[in-house]
C-alpha positions as YAML, in Angstrom:
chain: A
units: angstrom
residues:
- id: 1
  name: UNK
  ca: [-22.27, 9.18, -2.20]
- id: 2
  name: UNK
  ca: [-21.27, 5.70, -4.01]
- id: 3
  name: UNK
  ca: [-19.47, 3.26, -2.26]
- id: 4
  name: UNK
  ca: [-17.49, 2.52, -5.04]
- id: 5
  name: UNK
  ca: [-16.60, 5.52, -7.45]
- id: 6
  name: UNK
  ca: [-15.97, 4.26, -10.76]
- id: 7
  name: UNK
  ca: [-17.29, 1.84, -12.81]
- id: 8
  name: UNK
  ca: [-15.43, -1.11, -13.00]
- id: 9
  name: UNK
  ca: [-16.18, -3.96, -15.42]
- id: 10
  name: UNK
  ca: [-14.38, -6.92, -13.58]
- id: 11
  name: UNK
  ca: [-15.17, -10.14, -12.76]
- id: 12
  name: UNK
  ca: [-14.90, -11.24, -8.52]
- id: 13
  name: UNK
  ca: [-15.57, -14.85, -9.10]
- id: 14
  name: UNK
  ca: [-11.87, -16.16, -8.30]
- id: 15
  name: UNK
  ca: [-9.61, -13.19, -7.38]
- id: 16
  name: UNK
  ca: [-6.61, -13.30, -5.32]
- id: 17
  name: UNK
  ca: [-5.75, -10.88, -2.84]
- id: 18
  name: UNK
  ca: [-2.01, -10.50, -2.49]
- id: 19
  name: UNK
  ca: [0.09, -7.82, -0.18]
- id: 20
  name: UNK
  ca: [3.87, -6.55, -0.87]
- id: 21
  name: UNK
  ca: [5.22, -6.14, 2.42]
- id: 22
  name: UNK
  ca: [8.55, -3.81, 3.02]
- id: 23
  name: UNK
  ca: [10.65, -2.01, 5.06]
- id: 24
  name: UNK
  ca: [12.19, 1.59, 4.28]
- id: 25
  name: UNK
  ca: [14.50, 3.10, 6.95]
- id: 26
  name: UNK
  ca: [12.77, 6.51, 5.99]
- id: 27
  name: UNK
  ca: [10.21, 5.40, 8.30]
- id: 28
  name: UNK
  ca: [12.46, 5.13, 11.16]
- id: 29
  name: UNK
  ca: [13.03, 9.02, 11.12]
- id: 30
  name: UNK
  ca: [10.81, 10.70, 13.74]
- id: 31
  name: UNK
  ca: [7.71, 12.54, 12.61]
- id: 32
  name: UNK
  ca: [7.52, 10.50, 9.06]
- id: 33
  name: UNK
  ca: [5.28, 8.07, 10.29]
- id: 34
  name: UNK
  ca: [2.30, 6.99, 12.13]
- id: 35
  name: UNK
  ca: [2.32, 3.54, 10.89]
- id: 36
  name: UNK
  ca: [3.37, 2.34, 14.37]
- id: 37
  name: UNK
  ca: [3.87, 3.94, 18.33]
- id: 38
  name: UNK
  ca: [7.56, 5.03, 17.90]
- id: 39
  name: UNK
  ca: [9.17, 5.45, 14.64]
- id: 40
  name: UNK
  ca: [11.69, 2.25, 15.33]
- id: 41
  name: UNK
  ca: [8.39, 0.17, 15.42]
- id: 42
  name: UNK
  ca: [7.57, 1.77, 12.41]
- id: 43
  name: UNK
  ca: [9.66, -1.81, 10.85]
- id: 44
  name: UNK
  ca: [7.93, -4.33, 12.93]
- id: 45
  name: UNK
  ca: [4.06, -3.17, 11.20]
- id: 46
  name: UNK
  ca: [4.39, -5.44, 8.10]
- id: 47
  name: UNK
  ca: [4.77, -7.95, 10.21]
- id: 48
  name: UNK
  ca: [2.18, -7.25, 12.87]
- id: 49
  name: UNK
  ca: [-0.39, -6.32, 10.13]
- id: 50
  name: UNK
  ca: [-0.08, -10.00, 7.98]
- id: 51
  name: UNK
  ca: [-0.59, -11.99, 11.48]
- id: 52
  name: UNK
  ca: [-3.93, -9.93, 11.63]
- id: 53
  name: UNK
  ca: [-4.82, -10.23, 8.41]
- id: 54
  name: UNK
  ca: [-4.05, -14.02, 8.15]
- id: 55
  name: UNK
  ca: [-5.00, -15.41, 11.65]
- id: 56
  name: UNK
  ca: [-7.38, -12.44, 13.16]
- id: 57
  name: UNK
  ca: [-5.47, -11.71, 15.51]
- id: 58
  name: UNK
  ca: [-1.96, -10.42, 16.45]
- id: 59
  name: UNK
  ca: [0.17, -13.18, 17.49]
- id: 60
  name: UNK
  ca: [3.50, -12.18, 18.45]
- id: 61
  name: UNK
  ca: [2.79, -9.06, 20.44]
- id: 62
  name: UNK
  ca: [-0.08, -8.39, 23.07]
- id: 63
  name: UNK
  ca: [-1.21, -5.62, 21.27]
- id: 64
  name: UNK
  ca: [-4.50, -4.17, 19.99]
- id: 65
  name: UNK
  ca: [-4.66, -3.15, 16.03]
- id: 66
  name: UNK
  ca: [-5.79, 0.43, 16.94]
- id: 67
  name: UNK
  ca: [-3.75, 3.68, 16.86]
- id: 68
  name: UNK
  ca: [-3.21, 5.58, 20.24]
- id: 69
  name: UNK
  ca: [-6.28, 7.25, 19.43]
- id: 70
  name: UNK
  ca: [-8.57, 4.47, 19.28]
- id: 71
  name: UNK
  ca: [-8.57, 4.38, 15.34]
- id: 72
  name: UNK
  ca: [-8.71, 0.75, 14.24]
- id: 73
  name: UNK
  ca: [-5.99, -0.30, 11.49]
- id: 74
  name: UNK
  ca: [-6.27, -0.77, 8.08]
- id: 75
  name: UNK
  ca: [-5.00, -4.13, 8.53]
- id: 76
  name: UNK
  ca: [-8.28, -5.01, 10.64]
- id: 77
  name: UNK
  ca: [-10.47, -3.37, 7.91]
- id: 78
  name: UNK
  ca: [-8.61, -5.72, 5.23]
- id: 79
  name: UNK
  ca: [-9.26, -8.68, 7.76]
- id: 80
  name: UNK
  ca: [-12.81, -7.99, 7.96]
- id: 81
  name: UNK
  ca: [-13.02, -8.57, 3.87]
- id: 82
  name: UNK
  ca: [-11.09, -11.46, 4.32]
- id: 83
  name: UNK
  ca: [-13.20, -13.18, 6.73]
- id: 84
  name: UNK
  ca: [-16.34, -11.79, 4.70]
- id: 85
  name: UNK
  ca: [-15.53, -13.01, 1.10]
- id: 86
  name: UNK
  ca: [-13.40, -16.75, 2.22]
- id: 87
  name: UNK
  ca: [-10.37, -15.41, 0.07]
- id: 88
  name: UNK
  ca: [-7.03, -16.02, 1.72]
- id: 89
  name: UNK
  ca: [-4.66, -13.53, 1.65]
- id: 90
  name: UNK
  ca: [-0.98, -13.73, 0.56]
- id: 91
  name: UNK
  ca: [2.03, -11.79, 1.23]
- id: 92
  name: UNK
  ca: [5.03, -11.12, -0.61]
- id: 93
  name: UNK
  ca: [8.44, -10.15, 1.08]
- id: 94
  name: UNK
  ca: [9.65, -7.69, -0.79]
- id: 95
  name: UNK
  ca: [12.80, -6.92, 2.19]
- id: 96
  name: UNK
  ca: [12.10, -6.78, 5.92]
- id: 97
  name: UNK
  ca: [13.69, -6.18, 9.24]
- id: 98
  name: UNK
  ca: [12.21, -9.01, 10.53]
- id: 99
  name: UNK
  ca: [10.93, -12.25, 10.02]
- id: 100
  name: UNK
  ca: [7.41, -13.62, 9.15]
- id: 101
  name: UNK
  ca: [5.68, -15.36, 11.54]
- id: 102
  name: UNK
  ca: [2.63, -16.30, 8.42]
- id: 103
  name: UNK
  ca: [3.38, -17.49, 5.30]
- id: 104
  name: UNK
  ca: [4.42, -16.08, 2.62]
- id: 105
  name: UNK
  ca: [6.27, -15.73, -1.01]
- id: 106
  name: UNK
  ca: [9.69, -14.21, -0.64]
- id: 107
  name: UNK
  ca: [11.57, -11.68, -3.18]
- id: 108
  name: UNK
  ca: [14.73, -11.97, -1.00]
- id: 109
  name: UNK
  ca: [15.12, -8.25, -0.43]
- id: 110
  name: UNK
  ca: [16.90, -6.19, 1.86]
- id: 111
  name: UNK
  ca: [15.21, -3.27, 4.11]
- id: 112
  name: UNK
  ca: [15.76, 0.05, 1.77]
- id: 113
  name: UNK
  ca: [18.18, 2.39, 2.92]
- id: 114
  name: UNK
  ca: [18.14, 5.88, 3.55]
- id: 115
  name: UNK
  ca: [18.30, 7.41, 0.21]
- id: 116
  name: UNK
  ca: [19.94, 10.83, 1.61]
- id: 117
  name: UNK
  ca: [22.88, 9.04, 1.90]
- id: 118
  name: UNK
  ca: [23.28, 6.67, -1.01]
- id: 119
  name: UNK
  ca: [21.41, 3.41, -3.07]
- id: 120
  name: UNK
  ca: [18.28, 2.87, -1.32]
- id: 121
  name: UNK
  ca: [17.54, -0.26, -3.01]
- id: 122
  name: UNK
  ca: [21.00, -1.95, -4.42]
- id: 123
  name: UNK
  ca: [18.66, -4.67, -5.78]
- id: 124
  name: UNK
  ca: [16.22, -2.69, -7.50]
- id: 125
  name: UNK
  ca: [17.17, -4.72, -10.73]
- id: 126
  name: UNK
  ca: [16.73, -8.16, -9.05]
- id: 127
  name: UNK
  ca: [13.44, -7.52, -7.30]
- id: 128
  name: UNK
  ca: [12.24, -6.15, -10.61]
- id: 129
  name: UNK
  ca: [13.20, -9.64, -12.21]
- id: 130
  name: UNK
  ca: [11.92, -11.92, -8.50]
- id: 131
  name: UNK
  ca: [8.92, -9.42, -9.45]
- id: 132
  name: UNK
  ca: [8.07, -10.86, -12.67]
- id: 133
  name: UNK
  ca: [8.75, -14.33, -11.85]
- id: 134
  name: UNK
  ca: [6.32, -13.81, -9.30]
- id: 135
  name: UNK
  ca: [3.72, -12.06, -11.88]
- id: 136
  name: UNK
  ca: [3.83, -15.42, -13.84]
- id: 137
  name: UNK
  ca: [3.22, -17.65, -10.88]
- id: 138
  name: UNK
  ca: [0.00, -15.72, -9.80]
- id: 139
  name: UNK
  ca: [-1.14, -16.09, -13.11]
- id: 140
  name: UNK
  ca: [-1.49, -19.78, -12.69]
- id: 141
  name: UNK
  ca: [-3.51, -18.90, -9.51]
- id: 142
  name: UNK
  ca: [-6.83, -16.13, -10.94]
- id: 143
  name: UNK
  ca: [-7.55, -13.93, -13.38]
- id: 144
  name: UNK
  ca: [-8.32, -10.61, -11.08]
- id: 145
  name: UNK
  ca: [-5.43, -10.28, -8.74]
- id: 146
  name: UNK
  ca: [-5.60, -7.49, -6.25]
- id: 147
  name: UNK
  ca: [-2.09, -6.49, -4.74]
- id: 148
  name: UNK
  ca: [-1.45, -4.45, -1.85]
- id: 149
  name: UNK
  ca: [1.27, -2.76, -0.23]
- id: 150
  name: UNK
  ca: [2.26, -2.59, 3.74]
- id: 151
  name: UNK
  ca: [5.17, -0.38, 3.18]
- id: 152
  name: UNK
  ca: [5.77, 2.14, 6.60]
- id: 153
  name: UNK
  ca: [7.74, 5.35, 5.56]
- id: 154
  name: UNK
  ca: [6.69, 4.75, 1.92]
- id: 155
  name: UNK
  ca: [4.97, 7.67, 0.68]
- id: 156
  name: UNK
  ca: [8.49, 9.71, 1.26]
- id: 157
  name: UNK
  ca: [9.86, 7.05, -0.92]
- id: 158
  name: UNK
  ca: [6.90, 7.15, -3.01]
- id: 159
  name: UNK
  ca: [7.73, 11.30, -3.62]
- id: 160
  name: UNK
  ca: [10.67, 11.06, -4.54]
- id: 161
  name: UNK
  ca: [10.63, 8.54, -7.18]
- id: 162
  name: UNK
  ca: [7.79, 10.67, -8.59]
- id: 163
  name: UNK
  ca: [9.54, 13.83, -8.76]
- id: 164
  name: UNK
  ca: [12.52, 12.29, -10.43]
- id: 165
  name: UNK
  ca: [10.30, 10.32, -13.10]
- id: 166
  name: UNK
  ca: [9.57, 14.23, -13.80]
- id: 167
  name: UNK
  ca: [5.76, 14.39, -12.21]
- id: 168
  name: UNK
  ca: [5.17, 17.13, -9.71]
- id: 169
  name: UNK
  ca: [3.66, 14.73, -6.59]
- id: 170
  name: UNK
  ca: [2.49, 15.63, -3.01]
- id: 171
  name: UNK
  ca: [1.58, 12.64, -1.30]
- id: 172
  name: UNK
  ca: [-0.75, 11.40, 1.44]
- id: 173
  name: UNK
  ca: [0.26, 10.61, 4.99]
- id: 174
  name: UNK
  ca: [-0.87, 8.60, 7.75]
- id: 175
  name: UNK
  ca: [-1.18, 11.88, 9.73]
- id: 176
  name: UNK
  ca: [-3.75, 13.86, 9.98]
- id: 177
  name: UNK
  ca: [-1.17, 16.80, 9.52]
- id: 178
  name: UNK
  ca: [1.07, 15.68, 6.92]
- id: 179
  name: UNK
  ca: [4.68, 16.54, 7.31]
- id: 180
  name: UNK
  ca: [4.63, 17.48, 3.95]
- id: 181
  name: UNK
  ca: [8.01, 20.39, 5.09]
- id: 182
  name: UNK
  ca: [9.75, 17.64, 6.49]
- id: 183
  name: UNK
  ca: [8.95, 15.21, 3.32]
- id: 184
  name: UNK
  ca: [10.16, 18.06, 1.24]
- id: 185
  name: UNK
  ca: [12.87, 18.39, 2.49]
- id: 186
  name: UNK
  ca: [14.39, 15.06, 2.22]
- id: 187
  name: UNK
  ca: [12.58, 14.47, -1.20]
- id: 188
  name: UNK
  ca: [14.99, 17.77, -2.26]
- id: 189
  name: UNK
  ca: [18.21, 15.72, -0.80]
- id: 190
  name: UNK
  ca: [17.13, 12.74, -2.13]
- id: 191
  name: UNK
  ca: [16.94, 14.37, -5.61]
- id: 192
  name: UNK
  ca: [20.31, 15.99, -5.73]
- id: 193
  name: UNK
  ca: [21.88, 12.72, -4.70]
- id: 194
  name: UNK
  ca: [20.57, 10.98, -7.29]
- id: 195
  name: UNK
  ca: [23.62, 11.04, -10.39]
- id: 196
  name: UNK
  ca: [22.69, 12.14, -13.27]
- id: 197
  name: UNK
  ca: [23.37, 9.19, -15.24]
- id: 198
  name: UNK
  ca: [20.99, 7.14, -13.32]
- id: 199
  name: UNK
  ca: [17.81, 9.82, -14.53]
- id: 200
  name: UNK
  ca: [17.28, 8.31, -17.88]
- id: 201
  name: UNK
  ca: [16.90, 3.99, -16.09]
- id: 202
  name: UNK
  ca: [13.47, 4.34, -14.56]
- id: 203
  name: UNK
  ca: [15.35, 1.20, -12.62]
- id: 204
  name: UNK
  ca: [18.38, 3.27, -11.50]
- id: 205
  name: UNK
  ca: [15.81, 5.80, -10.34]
- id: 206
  name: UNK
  ca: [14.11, 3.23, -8.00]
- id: 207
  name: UNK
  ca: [17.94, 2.25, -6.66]
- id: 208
  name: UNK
  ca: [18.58, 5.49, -5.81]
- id: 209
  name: UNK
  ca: [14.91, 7.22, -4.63]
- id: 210
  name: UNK
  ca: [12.48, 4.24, -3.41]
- id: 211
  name: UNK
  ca: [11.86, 1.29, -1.64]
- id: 212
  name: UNK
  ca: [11.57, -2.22, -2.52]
- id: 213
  name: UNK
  ca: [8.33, -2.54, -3.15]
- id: 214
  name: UNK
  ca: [8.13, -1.12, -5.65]
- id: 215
  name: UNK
  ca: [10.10, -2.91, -8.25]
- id: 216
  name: UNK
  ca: [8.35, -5.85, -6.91]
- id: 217
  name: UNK
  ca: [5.14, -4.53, -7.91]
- id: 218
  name: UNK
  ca: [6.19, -3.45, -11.17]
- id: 219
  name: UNK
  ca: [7.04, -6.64, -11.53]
- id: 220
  name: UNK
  ca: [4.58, -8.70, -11.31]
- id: 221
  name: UNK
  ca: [2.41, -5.93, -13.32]
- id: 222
  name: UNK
  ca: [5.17, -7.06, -16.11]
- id: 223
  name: UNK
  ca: [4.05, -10.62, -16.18]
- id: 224
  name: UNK
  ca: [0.77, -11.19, -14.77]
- id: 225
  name: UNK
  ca: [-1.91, -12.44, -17.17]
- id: 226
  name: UNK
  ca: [-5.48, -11.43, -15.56]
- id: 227
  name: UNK
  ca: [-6.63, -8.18, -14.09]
- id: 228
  name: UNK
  ca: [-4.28, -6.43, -12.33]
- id: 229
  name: UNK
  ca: [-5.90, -3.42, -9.67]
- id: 230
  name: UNK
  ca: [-3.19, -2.32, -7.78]
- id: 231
  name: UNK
  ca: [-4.44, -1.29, -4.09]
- id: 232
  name: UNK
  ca: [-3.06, 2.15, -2.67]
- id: 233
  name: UNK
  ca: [-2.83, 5.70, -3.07]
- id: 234
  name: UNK
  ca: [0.27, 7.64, -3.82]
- id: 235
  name: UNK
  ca: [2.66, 4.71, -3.34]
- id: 236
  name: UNK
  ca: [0.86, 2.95, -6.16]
- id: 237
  name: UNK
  ca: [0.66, 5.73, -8.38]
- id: 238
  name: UNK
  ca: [4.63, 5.61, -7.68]
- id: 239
  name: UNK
  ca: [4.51, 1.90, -9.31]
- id: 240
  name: UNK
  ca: [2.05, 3.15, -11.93]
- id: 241
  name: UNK
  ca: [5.38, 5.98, -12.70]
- id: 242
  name: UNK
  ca: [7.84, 3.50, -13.24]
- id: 243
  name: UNK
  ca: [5.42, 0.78, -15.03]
- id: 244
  name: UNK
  ca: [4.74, 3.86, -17.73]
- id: 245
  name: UNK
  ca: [8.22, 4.77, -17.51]
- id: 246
  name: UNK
  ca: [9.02, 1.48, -18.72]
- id: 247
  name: UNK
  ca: [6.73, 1.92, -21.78]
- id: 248
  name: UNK
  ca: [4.58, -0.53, -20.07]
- id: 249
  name: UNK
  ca: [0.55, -0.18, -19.93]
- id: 250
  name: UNK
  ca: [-0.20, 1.01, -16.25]
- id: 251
  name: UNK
  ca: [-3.15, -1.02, -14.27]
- id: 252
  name: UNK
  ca: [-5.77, 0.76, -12.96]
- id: 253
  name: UNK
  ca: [-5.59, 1.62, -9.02]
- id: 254
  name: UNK
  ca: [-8.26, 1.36, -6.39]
- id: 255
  name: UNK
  ca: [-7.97, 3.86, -3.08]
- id: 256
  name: UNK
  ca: [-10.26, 5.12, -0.37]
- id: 257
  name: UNK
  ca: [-11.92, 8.55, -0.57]
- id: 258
  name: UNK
  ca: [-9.66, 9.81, 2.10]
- id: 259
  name: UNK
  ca: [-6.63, 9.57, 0.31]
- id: 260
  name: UNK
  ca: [-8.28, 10.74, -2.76]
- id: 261
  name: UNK
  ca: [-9.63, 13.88, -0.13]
- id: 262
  name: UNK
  ca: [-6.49, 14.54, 1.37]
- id: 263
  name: UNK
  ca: [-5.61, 17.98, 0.43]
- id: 264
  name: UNK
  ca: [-2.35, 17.78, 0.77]
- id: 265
  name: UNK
  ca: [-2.10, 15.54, -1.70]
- id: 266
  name: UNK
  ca: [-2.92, 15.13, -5.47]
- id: 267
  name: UNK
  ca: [-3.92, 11.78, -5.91]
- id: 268
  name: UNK
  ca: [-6.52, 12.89, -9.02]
- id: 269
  name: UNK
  ca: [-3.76, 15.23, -10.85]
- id: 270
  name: UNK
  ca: [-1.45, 12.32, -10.44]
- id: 271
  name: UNK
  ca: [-3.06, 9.78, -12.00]
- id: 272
  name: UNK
  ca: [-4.33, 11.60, -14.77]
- id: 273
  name: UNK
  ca: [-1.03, 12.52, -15.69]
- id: 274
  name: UNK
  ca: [0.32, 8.66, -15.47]
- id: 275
  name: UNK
  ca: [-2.82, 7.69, -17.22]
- id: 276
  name: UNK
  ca: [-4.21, 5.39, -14.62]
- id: 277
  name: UNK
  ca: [-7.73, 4.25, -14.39]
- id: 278
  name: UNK
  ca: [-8.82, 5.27, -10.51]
- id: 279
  name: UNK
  ca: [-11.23, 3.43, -8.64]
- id: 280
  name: UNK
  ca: [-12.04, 5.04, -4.59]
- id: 281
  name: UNK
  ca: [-14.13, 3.09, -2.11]
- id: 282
  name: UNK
  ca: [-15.92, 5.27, 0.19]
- id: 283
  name: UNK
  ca: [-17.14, 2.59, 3.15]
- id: 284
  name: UNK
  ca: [-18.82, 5.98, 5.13]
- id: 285
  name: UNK
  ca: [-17.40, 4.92, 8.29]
- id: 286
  name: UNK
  ca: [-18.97, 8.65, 9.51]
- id: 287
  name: UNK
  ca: [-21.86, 6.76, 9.40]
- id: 288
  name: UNK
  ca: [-21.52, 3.32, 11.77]
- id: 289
  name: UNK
  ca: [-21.60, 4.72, 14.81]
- id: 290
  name: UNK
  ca: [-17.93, 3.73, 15.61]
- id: 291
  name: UNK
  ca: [-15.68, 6.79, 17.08]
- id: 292
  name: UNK
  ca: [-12.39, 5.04, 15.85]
- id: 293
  name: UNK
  ca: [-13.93, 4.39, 12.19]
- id: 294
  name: UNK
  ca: [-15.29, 7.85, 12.03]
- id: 295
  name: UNK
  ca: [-11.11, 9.34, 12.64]
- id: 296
  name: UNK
  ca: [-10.17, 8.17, 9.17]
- id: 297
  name: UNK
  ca: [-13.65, 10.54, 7.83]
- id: 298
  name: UNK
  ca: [-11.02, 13.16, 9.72]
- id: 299
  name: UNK
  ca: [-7.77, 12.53, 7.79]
- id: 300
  name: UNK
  ca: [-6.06, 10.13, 10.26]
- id: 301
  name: UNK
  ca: [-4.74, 6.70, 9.02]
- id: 302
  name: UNK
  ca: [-6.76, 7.11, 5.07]
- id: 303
  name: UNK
  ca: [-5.42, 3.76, 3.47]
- id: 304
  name: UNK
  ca: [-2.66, 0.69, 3.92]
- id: 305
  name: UNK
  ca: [-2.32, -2.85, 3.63]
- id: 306
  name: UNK
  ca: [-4.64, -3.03, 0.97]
- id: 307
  name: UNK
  ca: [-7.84, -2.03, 2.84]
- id: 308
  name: UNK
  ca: [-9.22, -0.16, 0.31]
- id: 309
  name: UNK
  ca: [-8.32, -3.00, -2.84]
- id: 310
  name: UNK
  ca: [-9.86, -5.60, 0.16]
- id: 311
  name: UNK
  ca: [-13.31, -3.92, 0.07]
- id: 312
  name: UNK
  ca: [-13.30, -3.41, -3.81]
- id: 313
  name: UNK
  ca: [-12.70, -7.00, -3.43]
- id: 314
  name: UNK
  ca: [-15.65, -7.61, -1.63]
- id: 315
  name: UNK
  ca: [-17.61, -5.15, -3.83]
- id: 316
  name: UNK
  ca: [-16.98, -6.81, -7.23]
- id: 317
  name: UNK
  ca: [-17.63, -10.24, -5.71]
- id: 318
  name: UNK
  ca: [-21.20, -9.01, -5.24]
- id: 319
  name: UNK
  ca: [-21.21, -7.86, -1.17]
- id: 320
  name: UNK
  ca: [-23.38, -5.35, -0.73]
- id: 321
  name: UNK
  ca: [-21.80, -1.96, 0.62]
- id: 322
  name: UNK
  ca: [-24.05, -3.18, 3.97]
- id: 323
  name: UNK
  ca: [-22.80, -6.64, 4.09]
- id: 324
  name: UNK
  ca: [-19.21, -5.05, 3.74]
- id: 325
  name: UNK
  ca: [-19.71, -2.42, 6.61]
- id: 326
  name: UNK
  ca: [-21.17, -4.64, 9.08]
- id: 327
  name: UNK
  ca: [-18.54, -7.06, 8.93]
- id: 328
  name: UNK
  ca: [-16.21, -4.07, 9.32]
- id: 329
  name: UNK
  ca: [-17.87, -3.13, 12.45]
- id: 330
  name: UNK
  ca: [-18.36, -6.19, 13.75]
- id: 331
  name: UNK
  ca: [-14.36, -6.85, 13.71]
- id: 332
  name: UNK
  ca: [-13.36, -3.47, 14.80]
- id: 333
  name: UNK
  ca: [-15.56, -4.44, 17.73]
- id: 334
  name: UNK
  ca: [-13.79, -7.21, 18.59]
- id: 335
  name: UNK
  ca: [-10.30, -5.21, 18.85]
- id: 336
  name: UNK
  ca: [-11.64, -2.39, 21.05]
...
């Protein structure tokens, strides 16, 4: 198979790699996430993942970026592109628990809130605006910009603002069994909380049903100049919703095959119903002779802060799908 699927005709010379970072109490309820070692540390992974990703290393913890199972982050996958192709990551607050220890652009957000029980993102309307003011200033800086997400809890978020833009989603997980019931379950609250006046504002939708990402991202999609890829899976296609939503034209998306695999779910339906252009990396990490690597070829982990955009990166700037995987294993090493 490919290491890239699709055939992309974009330039790498200049391109700026750029991650939203967030916080969405959703991730704090247990069994919704694996994006940390309990679900209350679920808020502290932004911040743990753009020390890696900027510096190599984690600074503010003495911890290793590997799940309890020995599977390295995505955050050390995006590092590894980093280091390999010289560009210098950036990160966008978009509203977190705590504060950044790297620099960084700030939306001024607030941590979303539960959305069973009322607005999850009050600001929705002013992150959308901080969004696009943000879209023209990386315009000044390339002309391919590849954004990220590092958004814990945010495929929940991610289903129900799908649903309630009227597209029938399943989403991925960080799991290798999804808690798809559970997800369900509050996706169905979420829904009936939502008042009906609020359906017809794709922007009262996102106050309501998501997390602050994602205005940010839509955003910046609003105003930025270049080449927009968006780097995710279902939580993108969720930004991808409310760009088209907002009779705007939706950028294409780049993933990994194992969020495109996951059966659970539809990643390929979805985005040829939004009418996004999908791009999947497949970096066959069954292949390297690395235990940890070969868990995502199993369903665990699949995708986050951008590691999938990162090696597109590295791919359209003319790396060779060799070049990119032995840096990857060479940094993985390092963390073991």
């Amino acid at each position: 198979m490919a290491f890239l699927i699709g055939t992309p005709q974009i330039s790498g010379k200049n391109p700026v790699f750029c991650v939203i970072l967030g916080n969405t109490v959703i991730s704090t309820i247990p069994g919704i996430s694996g994006a940390g070692p309990t679900p209350e540390q679920t808020l502290l992974t932004p911040n743990l993942d753009a020390e890696l990703v900027t510096t190599g290393r984690i600074t503010s913890q003495s911890v290793k970026p590997n799940t309890p199972t020995g599977c390295p982050t995505p955050a050390s996958i995006t590092r590894a592109m980093i280091e390999l192709t010289g560009v210098s990551p950036l990160f966008i607050n978009a509203g977190l628990k705590y504060s950044l220890t790297v620099p960084y652009m700030d939306a001024f957000g607030q941590v979303g809130n539960d959305p069973r029980v009322g607005a999850a993102v009050p600001l929705a309307k002013k992150l959308f605006s901080r969004g696009k003011e943000i879209g023209k200033l990386l315009s000044e800086s390339g002309d391919l910009l590849i954004l990220g997400e590092c958004v814990p809890g945010g495929t929940t978020s991610a289903l129900c603002v799908l649903r309630a833009l009227g597209y029938p989603a399943t989403v991925s997980s960080s799991f290798v069994n999804n808690p798809v019931d559970q997800k369900e379950a509050i996706c169905n609250q979420v829904l009936h909380g939502i008042p009906s006046n609020a359906m017809g504002d794709p922007l009262e939708i996102i106050k309501y049903a998501g997390d602050p990402m994602i205005p940010v991202a839509a955003g910046i999609a609003h105003t930025y100049t270049g080449t927009l890829v968006l780097a995710g899976g279902t939580q993108m296609l969720a930004v991808c919703g409310l760009i088209k939503a907002m009779n705007r034209p939706v950028p294409a998306v780049v993933t990994t095959v194992f969020v495109r695999d996951d059966r659970t779910a539809n990643v390929q339906e979805l985005a040829a119903m939004i009418g996004v252009p999908m791009y999947y990396v497949n970096p066959g990490f069954d292949a390297l002779g690395h235990s940890g690597l070969a868990r995502y070829c199993k369903g665990e982990v699949k995708e986050g802060t951008g590691a999938g955009g990162a090696m597109f990166m590295a791919s359209v700037m003319g790396f060779t799908p060799e070049q990119i995987q032995q840096k990857i294993f060479e940094i993985v090493q390092v963390y073991s």
